[in-house]
Short mmCIF file of C-alpha atoms in Angstrom, two decimals:
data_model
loop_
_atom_site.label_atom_id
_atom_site.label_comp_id
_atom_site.label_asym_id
_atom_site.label_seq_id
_atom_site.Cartn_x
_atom_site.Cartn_y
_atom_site.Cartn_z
CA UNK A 1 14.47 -10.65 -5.31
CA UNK A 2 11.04 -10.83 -6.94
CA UNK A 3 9.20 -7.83 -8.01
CA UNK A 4 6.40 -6.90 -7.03
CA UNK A 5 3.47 -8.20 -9.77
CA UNK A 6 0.27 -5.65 -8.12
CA UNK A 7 -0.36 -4.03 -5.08
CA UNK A 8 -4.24 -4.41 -3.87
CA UNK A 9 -5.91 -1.98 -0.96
CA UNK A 10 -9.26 -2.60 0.85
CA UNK A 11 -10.62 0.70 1.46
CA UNK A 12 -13.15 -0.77 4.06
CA UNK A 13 -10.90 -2.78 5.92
CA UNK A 14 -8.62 0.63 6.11
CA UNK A 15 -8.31 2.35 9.32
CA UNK A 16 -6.74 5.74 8.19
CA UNK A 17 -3.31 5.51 10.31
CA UNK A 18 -1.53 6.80 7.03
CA UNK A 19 1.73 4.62 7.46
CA UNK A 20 1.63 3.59 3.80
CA UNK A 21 1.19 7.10 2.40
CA UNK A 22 3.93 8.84 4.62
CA UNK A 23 6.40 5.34 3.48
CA UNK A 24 5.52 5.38 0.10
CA UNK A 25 3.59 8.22 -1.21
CA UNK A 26 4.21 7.70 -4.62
CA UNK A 27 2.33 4.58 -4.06
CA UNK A 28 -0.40 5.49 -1.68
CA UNK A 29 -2.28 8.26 -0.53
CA UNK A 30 -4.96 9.11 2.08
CA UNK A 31 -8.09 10.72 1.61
CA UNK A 32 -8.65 14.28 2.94
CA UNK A 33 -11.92 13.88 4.33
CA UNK A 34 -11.68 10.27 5.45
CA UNK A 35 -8.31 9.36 5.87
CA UNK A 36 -8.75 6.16 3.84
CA UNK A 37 -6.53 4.81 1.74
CA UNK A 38 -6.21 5.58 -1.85
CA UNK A 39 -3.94 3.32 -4.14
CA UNK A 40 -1.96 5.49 -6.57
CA UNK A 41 -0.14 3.11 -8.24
CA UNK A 42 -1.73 -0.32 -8.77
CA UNK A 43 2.05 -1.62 -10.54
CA UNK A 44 4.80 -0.17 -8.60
CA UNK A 45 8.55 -0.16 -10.06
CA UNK A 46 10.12 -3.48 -8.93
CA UNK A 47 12.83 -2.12 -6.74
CA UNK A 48 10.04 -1.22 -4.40
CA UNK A 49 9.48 -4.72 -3.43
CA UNK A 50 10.75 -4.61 -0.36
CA UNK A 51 9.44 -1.57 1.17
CA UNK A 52 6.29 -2.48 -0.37
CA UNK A 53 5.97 -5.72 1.21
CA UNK A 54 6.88 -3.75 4.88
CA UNK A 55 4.30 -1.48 4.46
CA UNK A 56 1.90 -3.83 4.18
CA UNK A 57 3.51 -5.97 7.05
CA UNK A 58 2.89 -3.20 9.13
CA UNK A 59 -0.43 -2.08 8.04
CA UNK A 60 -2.09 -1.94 11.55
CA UNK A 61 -5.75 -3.44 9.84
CA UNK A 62 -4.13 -5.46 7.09
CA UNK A 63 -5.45 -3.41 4.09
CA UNK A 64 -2.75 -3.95 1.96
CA UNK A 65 -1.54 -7.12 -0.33
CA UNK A 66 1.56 -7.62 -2.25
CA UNK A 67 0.83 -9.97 -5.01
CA UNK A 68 4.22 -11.32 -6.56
#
């Protein structure tokens, strides 16, 4: 399995649904007045690959890239 090289976020594309910071908050938060996303963690630990890459699968306005 390949790790996981950076993890980007478009905060305009964003559309607040908060499925990446209730998966992974240790990666992603929300805003509190906005709901928008707010990238914690630019280089997350490798081993979260995987649930990195189906967060941003299921991002419902594609805000979120994996780069390997």
């Amino acid at each position: 399995m390949i790790g996981v090289a950076r993890v980007l976020v478009d905060q305009d594309m964003c559309c607040g649904s908060g499925l990446c910071a209730d998966a992974l908050p240790s990666v992603f938060d929300q805003g509190v007045e906005d709901g928008v996303v707010r990238l914690l963690d630019e280089n997350p630990e490798p081993a979260l690959a995987e649930e990195l890459r189906a967060v941003a699968f299921r991002c419902p306005s594609r805000a979120i890239t994996v780069l390997d």
